[in-house]
Amino acid sequence: MHIDTVCRLCSSCCPIVAEVIDDKLVSARRKSMVTEQDQIVCPKLNAAPEIVSSPKRLTTPLVRDDKNAPFREVGWDEALEKVAQLMEQHKRASGAKSVAWLRGMAADWGAQWDYPNRLMHHFGSPNTIGNGSVCFVGRDMAHSYVYGSMAFPEPKASQCIIVWGKNDANTTLGAAEAILAGHKNGAQLIVIDPVQTRLARKADLWLQIKPGHDGLLAMSMINEIITQELYDKEFVSQYTLGFEELKAAAAHFPAEKIARQIWLTPEQVKKVAFLYATTKPACIVDGNGLDMHRFVFDTTRAVACLRPLTGNLDKPGGDVLPQPIPVRNIQDRHLLEDTLKPITQDYHLFNTFSPTWGNQVQGCIVDAILDHKPYPLEMVIVQSGNPVISMADSQRTREAFAQVSSLVVIDLFLTETAQLADVVLPASSCFERTQLNRSSIRNNPIVLQNAVINPVGNSWPDWKIVAGIADKLGLDKVFPWKTAEEAIDYQLETAETTVADVRNTSNCLRVEQQQYEKFTQHPFHTPSGKVEFYSARLAEVGHNPVPFAEGTMENPISFHDKSDTYPFIGISGTRDIRFTNSQFRNIPSLLNSSTGPVADIHPQDSQKLGIADGDSVKISTPKGSITMQARILEVVQPGTIRLAWGWGEYDPKANLNDLTEDDVRGPITGTSTSRSFMCNICKV
Ligand SMILES: Nc1nc2c(c(=O)[nH]1)N[C@H]1C(S)=C(S)[C@@H](COP(=O)(O)OP(=O)(O)OC[C@H]3O[C@@H](n4cnc5c(=O)[nH]c(N)nc54)[C@H](O)[C@@H]3O)O[C@H]1N2
Ligand SMILES: Nc1nc2c(c(=O)[nH]1)N[C@H]1C(S)=C(S)[C@@H](COP(=O)(O)OP(=O)(O)OC[C@H]3O[C@@H](n4cnc5c(=O)[nH]c(N)nc54)[C@H](O)[C@@H]3O)O[C@H]1N2
Ligand code: SF4
Ligand SMILES: [Mo]
């Protein structure tokens, strides 16, 4: 039997066809828009049957009565009862707000994010927390502050594609295929990345920028485009606010002054500005290379300003604004009293910039547990995340999760985080549940994931686990739905569609007929209704109303003041196409075909340090040290080391976040610099 659905083994949400025999997933094929020879193969999807039937899967709930006791296998009734009882106990003693729900990246931001928010709001806690401050939500907020919502690029129809801090050939395969198709059709391909990626090797122009310094490049490009009068004067005069202020800010960043600081030449900066502004249409594919830096908000605001400045916003082949489908918001945030502040209260604008994102600064969980700031947390429920590995400053994070009075983890595997829990609840994989996704974050379509097999063992789909906890808390009326379909239909009612309708479409997808230049009909979703180069909302809270208006940017690289002892720039690097963050090293075919945890070093540095290919090397920062295998490659600049990401779950000695810090955060989005840091390296 062949069933259409979408894959959720990573955030790409690719449409696939699953082949199922006797309730077993046998194989899965990704649907692609390009011919077979141009398709990128996804090893994770090929390994889907192995992932689903892995002997390491959790198949029954686990409970223990004290932290040092071994886990006991229990039935769902007992496990859910225990979770509810712990929640009630902490609510009675310290208030509902002392209980937090932490969401990782797996399992989508659609219904899977709505359900815990709904549960927690009815329970009375404002503390449902996501990890968006290091993922893409800071960038989403930046786009939203400039022109109302996140714009998404149309590289296939473009004549000039800038890939800026994104490595789609490993992370978003459909997007990489579209970029390469656009390039094949004649588009200029420009890549801005400190690392020579597969796309960089194919690019017409590759800018090997200094890590973390993209904001300065964007401001310098803006200056070049304005002073050379390459901007779209008509669009700017009719639809934007604050052009003069942007011009004044950008004047601090002439190419001659900025280029060398960011490891480029003035000619490169001028060329990228010229190509982008004069080749129509042009789009910018921005990515997580810009996100995990403290100044992500202003950096990506500066990048966002380039789109309207050149008239590439909401044009075919440019960057298009979404037409959200009006799915019912079931989070019931209004139930919380205004006086009840979340632990992320210092990031008020970030908490409130969208109706559904809510709180996304996960570092606040650690502060609340260890430092009782802004108030103590007693209980955390972790769903589809592995914070002990994925959050910055792993040692401090681990201390917090080991110390919190009660910890519940909902996962497919007994991860490093789950091992610290009091209760572990086994979740079904993405192939075992029907779910409403909003994963294509930029376009906001409805994507329906179909269960293709029954839950493995005694695992439950996430929605059912949340509803089960609600039931034990006496909130059964809040989750009255008996099936995933019923629950989704309730959300789809306002969009005048149903699960059955969406299921009948070829890609399990409902997208609105694309319209362009919507700004000619409706105002932008900003306070002024215009594109805001200048934001009065930010001025009100004392933040720069125009990005980098002061003419400088503090060095965003962690430990830059300790470069005497830590002379190399470490980059949290490759997201291997085989793995998703800390996941899947427990899948033999994926592990065995990978390079393992490697540190990529330039030959000039390896020679100086007497390091040979394959040597074991120790990488250290003021926070700690890790061990990896050296790989001598010219993909990075001398003085820069790229470190493989996500290996901490497999090998605790290779946990990259033992090197990172969460001591200083971005003022608006609370982002810690998990991406780049000063470090030292030596042969072991
Ligand atoms: N295979 C696989 N796919 C994944 C994931 C995974 O772990 N593995 N994770 C998923 C998740 S959670 C996310 S958020 C997405 C992220 O996916 P992407 O947005 O593609 O992000 P990354 O691959 O982390 O980094 C993109 C590029 O940014 C570059 N970069 C690093 N620092 C800088 C910098 O300072 N400036 C610039 N301009 N570039 C820089 C890196 O070298 C890299 O080539 O991928 C998702 N998909
Ligand atoms: N240094 C450094 N730190 C980083 C990053 C980096 O590149 N470098 N990347 C950052 C980014 S962008 C992100 S998004 C975070 C990711 O941080 P996390 O979300 O914590 O990372 P994952 O390893 O993807 O953890 C997902 C967990 O969910 C489980 N899981 C998978 N599917 C399901 C499901 O359907 N239901 C449930 N309940 N569980 C499921 C998996 O088994 C896994 O344990 O890490 C961030 N941290
Ligand atoms: S890229 Fe991600 S979503 Fe797409 S098939 Fe591969 S693992 Fe699945
Ligand atoms: Mo992410």
Short mmCIF file of N, CA, C and O in Angstrom, two decimals, residues 454-554:
data_model
loop_
_atom_site.label_atom_id
_atom_site.label_comp_id
_atom_site.label_asym_id
_atom_site.label_seq_id
_atom_site.Cartn_x
_atom_site.Cartn_y
_atom_site.Cartn_z
N ASN A 454 0.34 1.99 12.62
CA ASN A 454 -0.13 2.18 14.00
C ASN A 454 1.04 2.48 14.92
O ASN A 454 2.19 2.14 14.60
N PRO A 455 0.79 3.10 16.08
CA PRO A 455 1.88 3.38 17.01
C PRO A 455 2.66 2.11 17.36
O PRO A 455 2.07 1.05 17.55
N VAL A 456 3.98 2.26 17.40
CA VAL A 456 4.85 1.13 17.72
C VAL A 456 4.80 0.86 19.23
O VAL A 456 4.84 1.80 20.03
N GLY A 457 4.71 -0.41 19.60
CA GLY A 457 4.68 -0.79 21.01
C GLY A 457 3.52 -0.11 21.71
O GLY A 457 2.44 0.05 21.15
N ASN A 458 3.78 0.35 22.93
CA ASN A 458 2.76 1.06 23.67
C ASN A 458 3.06 2.57 23.66
O ASN A 458 2.87 3.25 24.65
N SER A 459 3.59 3.03 22.52
CA SER A 459 3.83 4.48 22.41
C SER A 459 2.52 5.17 22.04
O SER A 459 1.61 4.54 21.49
N TRP A 460 2.45 6.45 22.36
CA TRP A 460 1.27 7.25 22.01
C TRP A 460 1.71 8.46 21.18
O TRP A 460 2.78 9.02 21.42
N PRO A 461 0.84 8.89 20.25
CA PRO A 461 1.14 10.14 19.56
C PRO A 461 1.11 11.32 20.54
O PRO A 461 0.37 11.29 21.53
N ASP A 462 1.89 12.34 20.25
CA ASP A 462 2.01 13.48 21.18
C ASP A 462 0.66 14.09 21.56
O ASP A 462 0.42 14.43 22.71
N TRP A 463 -0.23 14.25 20.56
CA TRP A 463 -1.51 14.92 20.87
C TRP A 463 -2.27 14.15 21.93
O TRP A 463 -2.88 14.73 22.83
N LYS A 464 -2.17 12.80 21.86
CA LYS A 464 -2.91 11.97 22.79
C LYS A 464 -2.29 12.04 24.20
O LYS A 464 -2.99 11.98 25.21
N ILE A 465 -0.98 12.21 24.23
CA ILE A 465 -0.30 12.33 25.53
C ILE A 465 -0.74 13.63 26.22
O ILE A 465 -1.08 13.64 27.41
N VAL A 466 -0.77 14.72 25.45
CA VAL A 466 -1.18 16.01 26.03
C VAL A 466 -2.63 15.90 26.53
O VAL A 466 -2.96 16.30 27.65
N ALA A 467 -3.48 15.30 25.68
CA ALA A 467 -4.89 15.16 26.07
C ALA A 467 -5.01 14.24 27.29
O ALA A 467 -5.87 14.47 28.17
N GLY A 468 -4.15 13.23 27.37
CA GLY A 468 -4.17 12.31 28.51
C GLY A 468 -3.81 13.02 29.82
O GLY A 468 -4.43 12.78 30.87
N ILE A 469 -2.83 13.90 29.76
CA ILE A 469 -2.45 14.67 30.96
C ILE A 469 -3.62 15.59 31.35
O ILE A 469 -3.99 15.69 32.52
N ALA A 470 -4.20 16.23 30.32
CA ALA A 470 -5.34 17.13 30.59
C ALA A 470 -6.45 16.37 31.30
O ALA A 470 -7.03 16.85 32.29
N ASP A 471 -6.73 15.18 30.84
CA ASP A 471 -7.79 14.36 31.40
C ASP A 471 -7.54 14.11 32.90
O ASP A 471 -8.42 14.29 33.74
N LYS A 472 -6.29 13.76 33.22
CA LYS A 472 -5.96 13.48 34.63
C LYS A 472 -6.01 14.74 35.50
O LYS A 472 -6.14 14.66 36.71
N LEU A 473 -5.86 15.91 34.84
CA LEU A 473 -5.94 17.16 35.59
C LEU A 473 -7.38 17.65 35.72
O LEU A 473 -7.62 18.74 36.23
N GLY A 474 -8.32 16.86 35.21
CA GLY A 474 -9.72 17.28 35.25
C GLY A 474 -10.03 18.29 34.16
O GLY A 474 -11.02 19.02 34.24
N LEU A 475 -9.16 18.38 33.14
CA LEU A 475 -9.39 19.33 32.05
C LEU A 475 -9.88 18.60 30.80
O LEU A 475 -9.58 19.01 29.67
N ASP A 476 -10.61 17.51 31.01
CA ASP A 476 -11.02 16.70 29.86
C ASP A 476 -11.91 17.49 28.90
O ASP A 476 -11.89 17.25 27.69
N LYS A 477 -12.65 18.47 29.42
CA LYS A 477 -13.52 19.25 28.53
C LYS A 477 -12.71 20.16 27.60
O LYS A 477 -13.19 20.60 26.57
N VAL A 478 -11.47 20.44 28.01
CA VAL A 478 -10.61 21.30 27.21
C VAL A 478 -10.07 20.53 25.99
O VAL A 478 -9.75 21.09 24.96
N PHE A 479 -9.93 19.23 26.14
CA PHE A 479 -9.49 18.37 25.04
C PHE A 479 -10.56 17.30 24.79
O PHE A 479 -10.38 16.13 25.11
N PRO A 480 -11.69 17.69 24.22
CA PRO A 480 -12.80 16.75 24.12
C PRO A 480 -12.67 15.77 22.95
O PRO A 480 -13.48 14.87 22.83
N TRP A 481 -11.64 15.93 22.12
CA TRP A 481 -11.58 15.19 20.86
C TRP A 481 -11.09 13.76 21.09
O TRP A 481 -10.15 13.52 21.84
N LYS A 482 -11.71 12.82 20.37
CA LYS A 482 -11.35 11.42 20.56
C LYS A 482 -10.30 10.96 19.55
O LYS A 482 -9.64 9.94 19.74
N THR A 483 -10.20 11.68 18.44
CA THR A 483 -9.20 11.29 17.44
C THR A 483 -8.44 12.54 17.00
O THR A 483 -8.91 13.67 17.20
N ALA A 484 -7.27 12.32 16.38
CA ALA A 484 -6.50 13.45 15.84
C ALA A 484 -7.33 14.20 14.81
O ALA A 484 -7.32 15.43 14.77
N GLU A 485 -8.06 13.44 14.00
CA GLU A 485 -8.86 14.06 12.93
C GLU A 485 -9.90 15.03 13.51
O GLU A 485 -10.07 16.14 13.01
N GLU A 486 -10.57 14.58 14.59
CA GLU A 486 -11.58 15.44 15.20
C GLU A 486 -10.95 16.74 15.70
O GLU A 486 -11.50 17.82 15.51
N ALA A 487 -9.80 16.60 16.34
CA ALA A 487 -9.13 17.79 16.88
C ALA A 487 -8.70 18.73 15.77
O ALA A 487 -8.85 19.95 15.87
N ILE A 488 -8.22 18.17 14.69
CA ILE A 488 -7.74 19.01 13.58
C ILE A 488 -8.92 19.68 12.88
O ILE A 488 -8.87 20.86 12.52
N ASP A 489 -10.01 18.92 12.72
CA ASP A 489 -11.20 19.51 12.08
C ASP A 489 -11.68 20.74 12.85
O ASP A 489 -12.14 21.71 12.26
N TYR A 490 -11.56 20.68 14.19
CA TYR A 490 -11.96 21.83 14.99
C TYR A 490 -11.10 23.05 14.63
O TYR A 490 -11.59 24.17 14.49
N GLN A 491 -9.81 22.82 14.45
CA GLN A 491 -8.91 23.94 14.10
C GLN A 491 -9.15 24.42 12.67
O GLN A 491 -8.95 25.58 12.35
N LEU A 492 -9.54 23.49 11.80
CA LEU A 492 -9.71 23.85 10.37
C LEU A 492 -11.06 24.48 10.06
O LEU A 492 -11.25 25.04 8.98
N GLU A 493 -11.97 24.39 11.04
CA GLU A 493 -13.33 24.90 10.79
C GLU A 493 -13.31 26.35 10.31
O GLU A 493 -13.96 26.71 9.33
N THR A 494 -12.50 27.19 10.96
CA THR A 494 -12.46 28.61 10.60
C THR A 494 -11.83 28.82 9.21
O THR A 494 -11.99 29.88 8.62
N ALA A 495 -11.10 27.80 8.74
CA ALA A 495 -10.49 27.91 7.41
C ALA A 495 -11.40 27.27 6.36
O ALA A 495 -11.02 27.15 5.20
N GLU A 496 -12.58 26.85 6.81
CA GLU A 496 -13.57 26.24 5.92
C GLU A 496 -13.00 25.07 5.13
O GLU A 496 -13.18 24.96 3.91
N THR A 497 -12.28 24.23 5.84
CA THR A 497 -11.80 23.01 5.20
C THR A 497 -11.79 21.89 6.25
O THR A 497 -12.09 22.14 7.42
N THR A 498 -11.45 20.68 5.84
CA THR A 498 -11.47 19.54 6.76
C THR A 498 -10.27 18.64 6.47
O THR A 498 -9.63 18.75 5.42
N VAL A 499 -10.02 17.73 7.40
CA VAL A 499 -8.95 16.76 7.21
C VAL A 499 -9.19 16.00 5.90
O VAL A 499 -8.27 15.81 5.09
N ALA A 500 -10.43 15.59 5.68
CA ALA A 500 -10.74 14.80 4.48
C ALA A 500 -10.39 15.59 3.21
O ALA A 500 -9.79 15.05 2.28
N ASP A 501 -10.71 16.90 3.20
CA ASP A 501 -10.38 17.73 2.02
C ASP A 501 -8.88 17.76 1.78
O ASP A 501 -8.42 17.58 0.66
N VAL A 502 -8.14 18.04 2.85
CA VAL A 502 -6.70 18.21 2.68
C VAL A 502 -6.06 16.88 2.30
O VAL A 502 -5.15 16.82 1.48
N ARG A 503 -6.58 15.82 2.88
CA ARG A 503 -6.06 14.48 2.58
C ARG A 503 -6.21 14.15 1.10
O ARG A 503 -5.41 13.42 0.53
N ASN A 504 -7.22 14.71 0.49
CA ASN A 504 -7.47 14.41 -0.92
C ASN A 504 -6.58 15.18 -1.89
O ASN A 504 -6.61 14.94 -3.07
N THR A 505 -5.81 16.14 -1.38
CA THR A 505 -4.91 16.87 -2.28
C THR A 505 -3.66 16.02 -2.49
O THR A 505 -3.34 15.17 -1.65
N SER A 506 -2.93 16.28 -3.58
CA SER A 506 -1.84 15.37 -3.93
C SER A 506 -0.68 15.42 -2.92
O SER A 506 -0.04 14.43 -2.67
N ASN A 507 -0.42 16.59 -2.35
CA ASN A 507 0.71 16.67 -1.41
C ASN A 507 0.27 16.88 0.03
O ASN A 507 1.05 17.35 0.86
N CYS A 508 -0.97 16.54 0.34
CA CYS A 508 -1.51 16.73 1.70
C CYS A 508 -1.35 18.17 2.14
O CYS A 508 -1.00 18.49 3.27
N LEU A 509 -1.61 19.04 1.20
CA LEU A 509 -1.23 20.43 1.40
C LEU A 509 -2.38 21.32 0.95
O LEU A 509 -3.00 21.06 -0.07
N ARG A 510 -2.68 22.35 1.74
CA ARG A 510 -3.52 23.38 1.15
C ARG A 510 -2.76 24.69 1.18
O ARG A 510 -2.36 25.17 2.24
N VAL A 511 -2.54 25.24 0.03
CA VAL A 511 -1.86 26.53 -0.07
C VAL A 511 -2.80 27.45 -0.85
O VAL A 511 -3.45 27.02 -1.79
N GLU A 512 -2.85 28.69 -0.44
CA GLU A 512 -3.67 29.64 -1.19
C GLU A 512 -3.05 29.90 -2.56
O GLU A 512 -1.83 29.85 -2.72
N GLN A 513 -3.87 30.18 -3.53
CA GLN A 513 -3.39 30.61 -4.84
C GLN A 513 -2.46 31.81 -4.63
O GLN A 513 -2.85 32.80 -4.01
N GLN A 514 -1.23 31.71 -5.11
CA GLN A 514 -0.24 32.75 -4.82
C GLN A 514 -0.63 34.09 -5.45
O GLN A 514 -0.92 34.15 -6.64
N GLN A 515 -0.65 35.12 -4.63
CA GLN A 515 -0.86 36.47 -5.16
C GLN A 515 0.37 37.30 -4.86
O GLN A 515 1.00 37.11 -3.82
N TYR A 516 0.70 38.20 -5.75
CA TYR A 516 1.90 39.04 -5.57
C TYR A 516 1.49 40.50 -5.37
O TYR A 516 0.34 40.87 -5.62
N GLU A 517 2.45 41.28 -4.93
CA GLU A 517 2.25 42.73 -4.74
C GLU A 517 0.95 43.03 -3.99
O GLU A 517 0.17 43.92 -4.36
N LYS A 518 0.73 42.27 -2.94
CA LYS A 518 -0.49 42.45 -2.15
C LYS A 518 -0.53 43.83 -1.49
O LYS A 518 -1.59 44.33 -1.13
N PHE A 519 0.66 44.44 -1.38
CA PHE A 519 0.73 45.76 -0.74
C PHE A 519 -0.01 46.83 -1.54
O PHE A 519 -0.32 47.89 -1.02
N THR A 520 -0.27 46.56 -2.81
CA THR A 520 -1.03 47.55 -3.59
C THR A 520 -2.50 47.56 -3.15
O THR A 520 -3.23 48.51 -3.41
N GLN A 521 -2.93 46.47 -2.51
CA GLN A 521 -4.34 46.35 -2.07
C GLN A 521 -4.50 46.58 -0.56
O GLN A 521 -5.50 47.15 -0.13
N HIS A 522 -3.53 46.05 0.23
CA HIS A 522 -3.68 46.10 1.68
C HIS A 522 -2.42 46.68 2.31
O HIS A 522 -1.33 46.48 1.78
N PRO A 523 -2.56 47.33 3.47
CA PRO A 523 -1.35 47.79 4.16
C PRO A 523 -0.50 46.62 4.64
O PRO A 523 -1.00 45.50 4.77
N PHE A 524 0.76 46.85 4.89
CA PHE A 524 1.62 45.83 5.52
C PHE A 524 1.16 45.62 6.96
O PHE A 524 0.60 46.54 7.58
N HIS A 525 1.43 44.44 7.52
CA HIS A 525 1.01 44.15 8.90
C HIS A 525 2.02 44.73 9.90
O HIS A 525 2.58 44.01 10.72
N THR A 526 2.27 46.02 9.78
CA THR A 526 3.14 46.72 10.74
C THR A 526 2.28 47.80 11.38
O THR A 526 1.22 48.14 10.84
N PRO A 527 2.72 48.39 12.50
CA PRO A 527 1.89 49.42 13.13
C PRO A 527 1.55 50.56 12.18
O PRO A 527 0.45 51.09 12.21
N SER A 528 2.47 50.96 11.29
CA SER A 528 2.20 52.08 10.39
C SER A 528 1.54 51.64 9.10
O SER A 528 1.13 52.48 8.30
N GLY A 529 1.48 50.33 8.87
CA GLY A 529 0.94 49.84 7.59
C GLY A 529 1.95 49.93 6.45
O GLY A 529 1.66 49.59 5.32
N LYS A 530 3.15 50.43 6.77
CA LYS A 530 4.20 50.55 5.75
C LYS A 530 5.36 49.63 6.08
O LYS A 530 5.45 49.11 7.20
N VAL A 531 6.26 49.46 5.15
CA VAL A 531 7.53 48.81 5.46
C VAL A 531 8.25 49.74 6.43
O VAL A 531 8.36 50.94 6.17
N GLU A 532 8.72 49.20 7.57
CA GLU A 532 9.33 50.07 8.58
C GLU A 532 10.85 49.90 8.63
O GLU A 532 11.36 49.01 9.31
N PHE A 533 11.56 50.73 7.89
CA PHE A 533 13.02 50.79 8.07
C PHE A 533 13.31 51.33 9.47
O PHE A 533 14.31 51.03 10.08
N TYR A 534 12.38 52.18 9.92
CA TYR A 534 12.46 52.79 11.25
C TYR A 534 11.29 52.27 12.06
O TYR A 534 10.14 52.33 11.62
N SER A 535 11.56 51.72 13.26
CA SER A 535 10.48 51.16 14.07
C SER A 535 10.27 51.98 15.34
O SER A 535 11.12 52.00 16.23
N ALA A 536 9.11 52.64 15.41
CA ALA A 536 8.80 53.44 16.60
C ALA A 536 8.62 52.53 17.82
O ALA A 536 8.96 52.90 18.94
N ARG A 537 8.11 51.30 17.58
CA ARG A 537 7.92 50.35 18.70
C ARG A 537 9.24 50.09 19.40
O ARG A 537 9.31 49.90 20.60
N LEU A 538 10.32 49.98 18.60
CA LEU A 538 11.62 49.69 19.20
C LEU A 538 12.17 50.94 19.89
O LEU A 538 12.78 50.85 20.96
N ALA A 539 11.94 52.09 19.28
CA ALA A 539 12.41 53.34 19.90
C ALA A 539 11.79 53.49 21.28
O ALA A 539 12.45 53.88 22.24
N GLU A 540 10.52 53.13 21.39
CA GLU A 540 9.81 53.26 22.67
C GLU A 540 10.46 52.49 23.80
O GLU A 540 10.43 52.90 24.96
N VAL A 541 11.03 51.33 23.48
CA VAL A 541 11.67 50.53 24.55
C VAL A 541 13.17 50.80 24.63
O VAL A 541 13.90 50.07 25.30
N GLY A 542 13.63 51.81 23.91
CA GLY A 542 15.04 52.19 24.01
C GLY A 542 15.97 51.34 23.16
O GLY A 542 17.18 51.38 23.32
N HIS A 543 15.40 50.57 22.22
CA HIS A 543 16.24 49.81 21.30
C HIS A 543 16.41 50.61 20.02
O HIS A 543 15.57 51.43 19.68
N ASN A 544 17.53 50.37 19.31
CA ASN A 544 17.76 51.03 18.04
C ASN A 544 16.56 50.93 17.11
O ASN A 544 16.22 49.83 16.69
N PRO A 545 15.93 52.06 16.75
CA PRO A 545 14.80 51.95 15.83
C PRO A 545 15.22 51.53 14.41
O PRO A 545 14.44 50.96 13.67
N VAL A 546 16.47 51.80 14.07
CA VAL A 546 17.04 51.38 12.78
C VAL A 546 18.23 50.47 13.13
O VAL A 546 18.98 50.79 14.04
N PRO A 547 18.39 49.35 12.44
CA PRO A 547 19.50 48.46 12.83
C PRO A 547 20.86 49.17 12.76
O PRO A 547 21.13 49.90 11.82
N PHE A 548 21.64 48.95 13.78
CA PHE A 548 23.02 49.45 13.87
C PHE A 548 23.13 50.96 13.65
O PHE A 548 24.10 51.45 13.06
N ALA A 549 22.11 51.70 14.13
CA ALA A 549 22.10 53.16 13.90
C ALA A 549 23.29 53.84 14.56
O ALA A 549 23.71 54.93 14.15
N GLU A 550 23.86 53.21 15.60
CA GLU A 550 25.00 53.85 16.26
C GLU A 550 26.29 53.73 15.46
O GLU A 550 27.32 54.30 15.81
N GLY A 551 26.24 52.97 14.38
CA GLY A 551 27.42 52.88 13.51
C GLY A 551 28.42 51.82 13.94
O GLY A 551 29.51 51.73 13.37
N THR A 552 28.08 51.02 14.95
CA THR A 552 29.01 49.97 15.38
C THR A 552 28.23 48.71 15.74
O THR A 552 27.03 48.75 15.95
N MET A 553 28.98 47.60 15.84
CA MET A 553 28.41 46.39 16.40
C MET A 553 29.48 45.79 17.30
O MET A 553 30.62 45.65 16.88
N GLU A 554 29.07 45.49 18.49
CA GLU A 554 29.99 44.81 19.41
C GLU A 554 30.41 43.48 18.79
O GLU A 554 29.61 42.87 18.08
#
